[in-house]
Amino acid sequence: MRGLLVLVFAAWGYGQTSDSPTAAIAKLATQATEAAQANRPEDAMRLYRQAVTFAPTWDEGWWHLGTLQYDAQKYAACRDSFRRFVSLQPKLGGAYAFLGLCEFQTKEYPAALADLEKGYALGLRLEDPVTRVALYRAALLQTQAGNFERALQLCRLLTRMKPNDPAVVAVAGLAALRLAIFPQELTEGDRDVAFKLGSAMLTGGEHPVEDATRRFESLVKEYPERANVHYSYAMILLANDPDKGVAALQRTLALEPKHLPALVSMGFEYLKRGEAAQALPYAQRAVAMAPGSFAARGCLGRTLVELNEFEKGARELEIAVKLEPGSSQLQYQLASAYAKLGRKEEAARARAEFARLKAVEAQRAERATK
């Protein structure tokens, strides 16, 4: 409540009331709390609104007002209250979660996605009911925005919190099919494959490899012309049977030659095998098709470095880092390219940024397991 006395004096005018300004705000807050406890939310909101009008830097008042507005489904008003709150308390993840949820309801989707992800990055308590809603909305918006890998990450986190949720399975299916839509927009023809693929994606890691493989084998037989079913199968195989994984990627590309993730995955698989010359055409095709893809640029940059094209590789990696500055692996690869070019200061900066980002990733991973 820093600065409250000055603000209330300015709002009320010194000497206009027998109550002291701080006492007046405390009185309104007490009345608002009593109204909320007595299940009189309209009265509680009115009283908190009066309080924050008199004391606009009272962050706790904005919080209480915003949560009451959220419960009352007054989403535009709730959005405005939490925007005021985060301007006063910019480090509280829960506040950004509420803000993003309100923006989702007012259909401000880019702002909602940014704020929900910021809330997650700052830290959300997984035991709080609002956290699960926030992560689900973020998964929806990541899918709708075409960020399918991130959407699947969120779906897996949600599944750990509550297994076998049909709503989460549907989003995972959309993400695996790479359909940038909301679940209610699914066509009848896509509904069945989306749920089956989403279920396989979310349960595959909980079963022995053989069981997961059999499940995906069944799916590719049932949907042999769906490129993304083959691609999802390839992602399971690459970790356990790389040769079959490559074959599944090749089938994906036969069905959809411009399948960007399959091109990038082929490039990285050949890099993993130490076959950079084999990786090169896939990486080049990926960049030609999607020059704004950090994954494609990163794959090509690393491939060129492996082929001793250090200058060209560093340039590609620099572009990749600009496109995705939060990737620790890109910073690591860029540091390696700089070192091979003898650019010691730039290599040191990239290594320092790599270490910083790895620490951030470790903190997020720790929060996700709590």
Coordinates of N, CA, C and O in Angstrom, one line a residue, residues 111-242:
A111 N -2.8 -11.9 -27.2 CA -2.5 -11.4 -25.9 C -2.7 -12.4 -24.9 O -1.9 -12.6 -23.9
A112 N -3.8 -13.2 -25.0 CA -4.1 -14.3 -24.0 C -2.9 -15.3 -24.0 O -2.5 -15.7 -23.0
L113 N -2.5 -15.7 -25.2 CA -1.4 -16.7 -25.3 C -0.1 -16.2 -24.6 O 0.5 -16.9 -23.9
A114 N 0.2 -14.9 -24.9 CA 1.4 -14.4 -24.4 C 1.3 -14.3 -22.8 O 2.3 -14.6 -22.1
D115 N 0.2 -13.9 -22.3 CA 0.0 -13.8 -20.9 C 0.0 -15.1 -20.2 O 0.5 -15.3 -19.1
L116 N -0.7 -16.1 -20.8 CA -0.8 -17.5 -20.2 C 0.6 -18.1 -20.1 O 1.0 -18.7 -19.1
E117 N 1.4 -17.9 -21.2 CA 2.7 -18.5 -21.2 C 3.7 -17.7 -20.2 O 4.5 -18.3 -19.6
K118 N 3.4 -16.4 -20.1 CA 4.2 -15.7 -19.1 C 3.9 -16.1 -17.7 O 4.8 -16.2 -16.9
G119 N 2.6 -16.4 -17.5 CA 2.3 -16.9 -16.1 C 2.9 -18.2 -15.9 O 3.5 -18.4 -14.7
Y120 N 3.0 -19.1 -16.9 CA 3.7 -20.4 -16.7 C 5.2 -20.2 -16.4 O 5.8 -20.8 -15.6
A121 N 5.8 -19.3 -17.2 CA 7.2 -19.0 -17.1 C 7.5 -18.5 -15.7 O 8.6 -18.8 -15.1
L122 N 6.7 -17.6 -15.1 CA 6.9 -17.0 -13.8 C 6.7 -18.0 -12.7 O 7.2 -17.9 -11.6
G123 N 5.8 -19.0 -13.0 CA 5.5 -20.0 -12.0 C 4.1 -20.1 -11.6 O 3.5 -19.0 -11.2
L124 N 3.5 -21.2 -11.7 CA 2.1 -21.5 -11.3 C 2.1 -22.6 -10.4 O 2.8 -23.6 -10.6
R125 N 1.3 -22.5 -9.3 CA 1.1 -23.7 -8.4 C 0.2 -24.7 -9.0 O -1.0 -24.4 -9.3
L126 N 0.7 -25.9 -9.3 CA -0.1 -26.9 -10.0 C -1.3 -27.4 -9.2 O -2.3 -27.9 -9.8
E127 N -1.3 -27.1 -7.9 CA -2.5 -27.5 -7.1 C -3.6 -26.5 -7.2 O -4.7 -26.8 -6.8
D128 N -3.4 -25.3 -7.7 CA -4.4 -24.4 -7.9 C -5.3 -24.7 -9.0 O -4.9 -25.0 -10.1
P129 N -6.7 -24.7 -8.8 CA -7.6 -25.1 -9.9 C -7.4 -24.2 -11.1 O -7.6 -24.7 -12.3
V130 N -7.1 -22.9 -11.0 CA -7.0 -22.0 -12.1 C -5.8 -22.4 -13.0 O -5.8 -22.2 -14.2
T131 N -4.8 -23.1 -12.4 CA -3.6 -23.5 -13.2 C -4.0 -24.4 -14.3 O -3.5 -24.3 -15.5
R132 N -4.8 -25.4 -14.0 CA -5.1 -26.4 -15.0 C -5.9 -25.8 -16.2 O -5.7 -26.0 -17.3
V133 N -6.8 -24.9 -15.8 CA -7.6 -24.2 -16.8 C -6.7 -23.3 -17.7 O -6.8 -23.3 -18.9
A134 N -5.7 -22.6 -17.0 CA -4.8 -21.8 -17.8 C -3.9 -22.6 -18.7 O -3.7 -22.2 -19.9
L135 N -3.4 -23.7 -18.3 CA -2.6 -24.6 -19.2 C -3.4 -25.1 -20.3 O -2.9 -25.3 -21.5
Y136 N -4.7 -25.5 -20.1 CA -5.5 -26.0 -21.1 C -5.8 -24.9 -22.2 O -5.7 -25.2 -23.4
R137 N -6.1 -23.7 -21.7 CA -6.3 -22.6 -22.7 C -5.1 -22.3 -23.5 O -5.1 -22.0 -24.7
A138 N -3.9 -22.4 -22.8 CA -2.6 -22.2 -23.5 C -2.4 -23.2 -24.6 O -2.0 -22.9 -25.7
A139 N -2.8 -24.5 -24.3 CA -2.6 -25.6 -25.3 C -3.5 -25.3 -26.5 O -3.1 -25.5 -27.6
L140 N -4.8 -24.9 -26.2 CA -5.7 -24.6 -27.3 C -5.1 -23.5 -28.2 O -5.1 -23.6 -29.4
L141 N -4.6 -22.4 -27.5 CA -4.1 -21.3 -28.3 C -2.8 -21.6 -29.0 O -2.6 -21.1 -30.1
Q142 N -2.0 -22.4 -28.4 CA -0.7 -22.8 -29.1 C -1.1 -23.6 -30.4 O -0.5 -23.5 -31.4
T143 N -2.1 -24.5 -30.2 CA -2.5 -25.3 -31.4 C -3.1 -24.4 -32.5 O -2.8 -24.5 -33.7
Q144 N -4.0 -23.5 -32.1 CA -4.6 -22.5 -33.0 C -3.6 -21.7 -33.7 O -3.8 -21.3 -34.8
A145 N -2.5 -21.4 -33.0 CA -1.4 -20.5 -33.5 C -0.4 -21.3 -34.4 O 0.5 -20.7 -35.0
G146 N -0.6 -22.6 -34.4 CA 0.3 -23.5 -35.2 C 1.6 -23.9 -34.5 O 2.5 -24.4 -35.2
N147 N 1.6 -23.7 -33.2 CA 2.8 -24.1 -32.4 C 2.5 -25.5 -31.8 O 2.3 -25.6 -30.6
F148 N 2.6 -26.5 -32.7 CA 2.0 -27.8 -32.4 C 2.9 -28.5 -31.3 O 2.4 -29.2 -30.5
E149 N 4.2 -28.4 -31.4 CA 5.1 -29.1 -30.5 C 4.9 -28.5 -29.1 O 4.8 -29.3 -28.1
R150 N 4.8 -27.2 -28.9 CA 4.5 -26.6 -27.6 C 3.1 -27.1 -27.1 O 3.0 -27.3 -25.9
A151 N 2.1 -27.1 -28.0 CA 0.8 -27.6 -27.6 C 0.9 -29.0 -27.0 O 0.3 -29.3 -26.0
L152 N 1.6 -29.9 -27.6 CA 1.8 -31.2 -27.2 C 2.5 -31.3 -25.8 O 2.1 -32.1 -24.9
Q153 N 3.5 -30.4 -25.6 CA 4.2 -30.4 -24.3 C 3.1 -30.0 -23.2 O 3.1 -30.7 -22.1
L154 N 2.3 -29.1 -23.5 CA 1.3 -28.7 -22.5 C 0.3 -29.8 -22.2 O -0.1 -30.0 -21.1
C155 N -0.1 -30.5 -23.3 CA -1.1 -31.6 -23.2 C -0.5 -32.7 -22.3 O -1.2 -33.3 -21.5
R156 N 0.8 -33.0 -22.5 CA 1.4 -34.0 -21.7 C 1.5 -33.6 -20.2 O 1.3 -34.4 -19.3
L157 N 1.8 -32.3 -19.9 CA 1.7 -31.8 -18.6 C 0.3 -31.9 -18.0 O 0.2 -32.3 -16.8
L158 N -0.7 -31.5 -18.7 CA -2.0 -31.7 -18.3 C -2.4 -33.1 -18.0 O -3.2 -33.4 -17.0
T159 N -1.9 -34.0 -18.8 CA -2.2 -35.4 -18.6 C -1.6 -36.0 -17.3 O -2.2 -36.8 -16.7
R160 N -0.5 -35.5 -16.9 CA 0.1 -35.9 -15.7 C -0.8 -35.4 -14.5 O -0.8 -36.0 -13.5
M161 N -1.4 -34.2 -14.7 CA -2.2 -33.7 -13.7 C -3.6 -34.4 -13.6 O -4.1 -34.6 -12.5
K162 N -4.1 -34.8 -14.7 CA -5.4 -35.5 -14.8 C -5.4 -36.4 -16.0 O -5.6 -35.9 -17.1
P163 N -5.2 -37.7 -15.9 CA -5.1 -38.6 -17.0 C -6.4 -38.8 -17.7 O -7.5 -38.6 -17.1
N164 N -6.3 -39.0 -19.0 CA -7.5 -39.5 -19.8 C -8.6 -38.4 -19.8 O -9.8 -38.7 -19.9
D165 N -8.3 -37.1 -19.9 CA -9.2 -36.1 -20.0 C -9.6 -36.0 -21.5 O -8.7 -35.6 -22.3
P166 N -10.8 -36.2 -21.9 CA -11.1 -36.2 -23.4 C -10.9 -34.8 -24.0 O -10.5 -34.8 -25.2
A167 N -11.0 -33.7 -23.3 CA -10.8 -32.4 -23.8 C -9.3 -32.2 -24.2 O -9.0 -31.7 -25.2
V168 N -8.4 -32.7 -23.3 CA -7.0 -32.6 -23.6 C -6.6 -33.6 -24.7 O -5.8 -33.2 -25.5
V169 N -7.2 -34.8 -24.7 CA -6.9 -35.7 -25.8 C -7.2 -35.1 -27.2 O -6.5 -35.2 -28.2
A170 N -8.4 -34.4 -27.2 CA -8.8 -33.7 -28.5 C -7.8 -32.7 -28.9 O -7.4 -32.6 -30.1
V171 N -7.3 -31.9 -28.0 CA -6.3 -30.9 -28.4 C -5.0 -31.5 -28.8 O -4.3 -31.1 -29.8
A172 N -4.6 -32.6 -28.1 CA -3.3 -33.3 -28.5 C -3.5 -33.9 -29.9 O -2.6 -33.9 -30.7
G173 N -4.7 -34.4 -30.2 CA -5.0 -34.9 -31.6 C -4.9 -33.9 -32.6 O -4.3 -34.1 -33.7
L174 N -5.4 -32.7 -32.4 CA -5.3 -31.6 -33.3 C -3.9 -31.2 -33.5 O -3.4 -31.0 -34.7
A175 N -3.1 -31.1 -32.4 CA -1.7 -30.7 -32.6 C -0.9 -31.8 -33.4 O -0.1 -31.5 -34.2
A176 N -1.2 -33.1 -33.1 CA -0.5 -34.2 -33.8 C -0.9 -34.2 -35.3 O 0.0 -34.5 -36.2
L177 N -2.1 -33.8 -35.6 CA -2.5 -33.7 -37.0 C -2.1 -32.4 -37.6 O -2.3 -32.2 -38.8
R178 N -1.6 -31.5 -36.8 CA -1.1 -30.2 -37.3 C -2.3 -29.4 -37.9 O -2.1 -28.8 -39.0
L179 N -3.4 -29.4 -37.2 CA -4.6 -28.6 -37.6 C -4.7 -27.4 -36.7 O -4.9 -27.5 -35.5
A180 N -4.5 -26.2 -37.2 CA -4.5 -25.0 -36.4 C -5.9 -24.5 -36.2 O -6.3 -23.4 -36.7
I181 N -6.7 -25.2 -35.5 CA -8.1 -24.9 -35.2 C -8.4 -25.3 -33.8 O -7.6 -25.9 -33.1
F182 N -9.6 -24.9 -33.3 CA -10.1 -25.3 -32.0 C -10.9 -26.6 -32.2 O -11.3 -26.9 -33.3
P183 N -11.0 -27.4 -31.1 CA -11.7 -28.7 -31.2 C -13.1 -28.6 -31.8 O -13.5 -29.5 -32.6
Q184 N -13.8 -27.6 -31.5 CA -15.2 -27.5 -32.0 C -15.2 -27.3 -33.5 O -16.3 -27.4 -34.1
E185 N -14.1 -26.9 -34.1 CA -14.0 -26.8 -35.6 C -13.6 -28.0 -36.3 O -13.6 -28.0 -37.5
L186 N -13.4 -29.1 -35.6 CA -13.1 -30.4 -36.2 C -14.2 -30.8 -37.1 O -15.4 -30.8 -36.8
T187 N -13.8 -31.3 -38.3 CA -14.8 -31.9 -39.2 C -15.2 -33.3 -38.8 O -14.4 -33.9 -38.0
E188 N -16.3 -33.8 -39.2 CA -16.7 -35.1 -38.8 C -15.6 -36.2 -39.3 O -15.3 -37.1 -38.6
G189 N -15.0 -35.9 -40.5 CA -14.0 -36.8 -41.0 C -12.8 -36.9 -40.2 O -12.0 -37.9 -40.3
D190 N -12.4 -35.8 -39.5 CA -11.2 -35.7 -38.7 C -11.4 -36.1 -37.3 O -10.4 -36.3 -36.6
R191 N -12.6 -36.1 -36.8 CA -12.9 -36.3 -35.4 C -12.3 -37.6 -34.9 O -11.6 -37.7 -33.8
D192 N -12.6 -38.7 -35.6 CA -12.1 -40.0 -35.1 C -10.6 -40.2 -35.1 O -10.0 -40.6 -34.0
V193 N -9.9 -39.8 -36.1 CA -8.5 -39.9 -36.2 C -7.9 -39.0 -35.1 O -6.8 -39.3 -34.5
A194 N -8.4 -37.8 -34.9 CA -7.9 -36.8 -33.9 C -7.9 -37.5 -32.5 O -6.9 -37.4 -31.8
F195 N -9.0 -38.0 -32.1 CA -9.1 -38.6 -30.8 C -8.2 -39.8 -30.6 O -7.5 -40.0 -29.6
K196 N -8.1 -40.7 -31.7 CA -7.2 -41.9 -31.6 C -5.8 -41.5 -31.6 O -5.0 -42.0 -30.8
L197 N -5.4 -40.5 -32.4 CA -4.0 -40.1 -32.4 C -3.6 -39.3 -31.2 O -2.6 -39.5 -30.6
G198 N -4.5 -38.5 -30.7 CA -4.3 -37.7 -29.5 C -4.1 -38.7 -28.3 O -3.2 -38.5 -27.5
S199 N -4.9 -39.7 -28.2 CA -4.8 -40.7 -27.1 C -3.5 -41.4 -27.2 O -2.8 -41.6 -26.2
A200 N -3.1 -41.8 -28.4 CA -1.8 -42.5 -28.6 C -0.6 -41.6 -28.2 O 0.4 -42.0 -27.6
M201 N -0.7 -40.3 -28.6 CA 0.4 -39.4 -28.3 C 0.6 -39.2 -26.8 O 1.7 -39.1 -26.3
L202 N -0.5 -39.2 -26.0 CA -0.5 -38.9 -24.6 C -0.2 -40.1 -23.7 O 0.2 -40.0 -22.6
T203 N -0.5 -41.3 -24.2 CA -0.3 -42.5 -23.4 C 0.9 -43.3 -23.9 O 1.3 -44.2 -23.1
G204 N 1.5 -42.9 -25.0 CA 2.6 -43.7 -25.5 C 3.8 -43.8 -24.5 O 4.4 -44.9 -24.4
G205 N 4.1 -42.7 -23.8 CA 5.2 -42.7 -22.9 C 4.9 -43.5 -21.6 O 5.9 -43.7 -20.8
E206 N 3.7 -43.9 -21.4 CA 3.4 -44.6 -20.1 C 3.4 -46.1 -20.3 O 3.1 -46.8 -19.3
H207 N 3.6 -46.6 -21.5 CA 3.5 -48.0 -21.7 C 4.9 -48.5 -22.3 O 5.7 -47.7 -22.8
P208 N 5.1 -49.8 -22.2 CA 6.3 -50.3 -22.8 C 6.4 -49.9 -24.3 O 5.4 -49.7 -25.0
V209 N 7.6 -49.8 -24.8 CA 7.9 -49.4 -26.2 C 7.1 -50.3 -27.2 O 6.5 -49.8 -28.1
E210 N 7.1 -51.6 -26.9 CA 6.4 -52.5 -27.8 C 4.9 -52.2 -27.9 O 4.3 -52.2 -29.0
D211 N 4.3 -51.9 -26.8 CA 2.9 -51.5 -26.8 C 2.6 -50.3 -27.5 O 1.6 -50.2 -28.3
A212 N 3.4 -49.2 -27.3 CA 3.3 -48.0 -28.0 C 3.4 -48.2 -29.5 O 2.7 -47.6 -30.3
T213 N 4.4 -48.9 -29.9 CA 4.7 -49.2 -31.3 C 3.5 -49.9 -31.9 O 3.1 -49.5 -33.0
R214 N 3.0 -50.9 -31.3 CA 1.8 -51.6 -31.8 C 0.6 -50.7 -32.0 O -0.1 -50.8 -33.0
R215 N 0.5 -49.7 -31.1 CA -0.7 -48.8 -31.1 C -0.5 -47.9 -32.4 O -1.5 -47.7 -33.1
F216 N 0.7 -47.4 -32.6 CA 0.9 -46.6 -33.8 C 0.9 -47.4 -35.1 O 0.4 -46.9 -36.1
E217 N 1.3 -48.6 -35.0 CA 1.2 -49.4 -36.2 C -0.2 -49.6 -36.6 O -0.6 -49.6 -37.8
S218 N -1.1 -49.8 -35.7 CA -2.5 -49.9 -35.9 C -3.1 -48.7 -36.6 O -3.9 -48.7 -37.5
L219 N -2.6 -47.5 -36.1 CA -3.1 -46.2 -36.6 C -2.6 -46.0 -38.1 O -3.4 -45.6 -38.9
V220 N -1.4 -46.3 -38.4 CA -0.9 -46.1 -39.8 C -1.6 -47.1 -40.7 O -1.8 -46.7 -41.9
K221 N -2.0 -48.2 -40.3 CA -2.8 -49.1 -41.1 C -4.2 -48.6 -41.3 O -4.8 -48.8 -42.4
E222 N -4.8 -48.0 -40.3 CA -6.1 -47.5 -40.4 C -6.2 -46.2 -41.2 O -7.2 -46.0 -41.9
Y223 N -5.1 -45.4 -41.1 CA -5.1 -44.2 -41.8 C -3.8 -44.0 -42.7 O -3.0 -43.2 -42.4
P224 N -3.7 -44.9 -43.7 CA -2.4 -44.9 -44.4 C -2.1 -43.7 -45.2 O -1.0 -43.5 -45.6
E225 N -3.1 -42.9 -45.5 CA -2.9 -41.7 -46.3 C -2.8 -40.4 -45.5 O -2.7 -39.3 -46.1
R226 N -2.7 -40.5 -44.2 CA -2.6 -39.3 -43.3 C -1.1 -39.1 -43.0 O -0.5 -39.9 -42.2
A227 N -0.5 -38.1 -43.6 CA 0.9 -37.9 -43.4 C 1.3 -37.7 -42.0 O 2.3 -38.2 -41.5
N228 N 0.5 -37.0 -41.2 CA 0.8 -36.7 -39.9 C 0.7 -37.9 -38.9 O 1.3 -37.9 -37.9
V229 N -0.1 -38.9 -39.3 CA -0.1 -40.1 -38.6 C 1.3 -40.8 -38.7 O 1.9 -41.3 -37.7
H230 N 1.8 -40.9 -39.9 CA 3.1 -41.4 -40.2 C 4.2 -40.6 -39.5 O 5.1 -41.2 -38.9
Y231 N 4.0 -39.3 -39.5 CA 5.1 -38.5 -38.8 C 5.1 -38.8 -37.3 O 6.1 -38.9 -36.7
S232 N 3.9 -38.8 -36.7 CA 3.8 -39.1 -35.3 C 4.4 -40.5 -35.0 O 5.1 -40.7 -33.9
Y233 N 4.2 -41.5 -35.8 CA 4.7 -42.8 -35.6 C 6.3 -42.7 -35.7 O 7.0 -43.3 -34.9
A234 N 6.8 -41.9 -36.7 CA 8.2 -41.7 -36.9 C 8.8 -41.2 -35.6 O 9.9 -41.6 -35.2
M235 N 8.2 -40.3 -34.9 CA 8.8 -39.7 -33.7 C 8.9 -40.7 -32.6 O 9.8 -40.7 -31.8
I236 N 8.0 -41.7 -32.5 CA 8.1 -42.8 -31.6 C 9.3 -43.7 -32.0 O 10.1 -44.1 -31.2
L237 N 9.4 -44.0 -33.3 CA 10.4 -44.9 -33.8 C 11.8 -44.4 -33.7 O 12.7 -45.2 -33.4
L238 N 12.0 -43.1 -33.9 CA 13.4 -42.6 -34.0 C 14.2 -42.9 -32.7 O 15.4 -43.0 -32.8
A239 N 13.5 -42.8 -31.6 CA 14.1 -43.0 -30.3 C 14.5 -44.5 -30.1 O 15.4 -44.8 -29.2
N240 N 13.8 -45.4 -30.8 CA 14.0 -46.8 -30.4 C 14.4 -47.7 -31.6 O 15.0 -48.7 -31.4
D241 N 14.0 -47.3 -32.8 CA 14.3 -48.1 -34.0 C 14.5 -47.1 -35.1 O 13.6 -46.9 -36.0
P242 N 15.7 -46.4 -35.1 CA 15.9 -45.3 -36.1 C 15.7 -45.6 -37.5 O 15.2 -44.7 -38.3

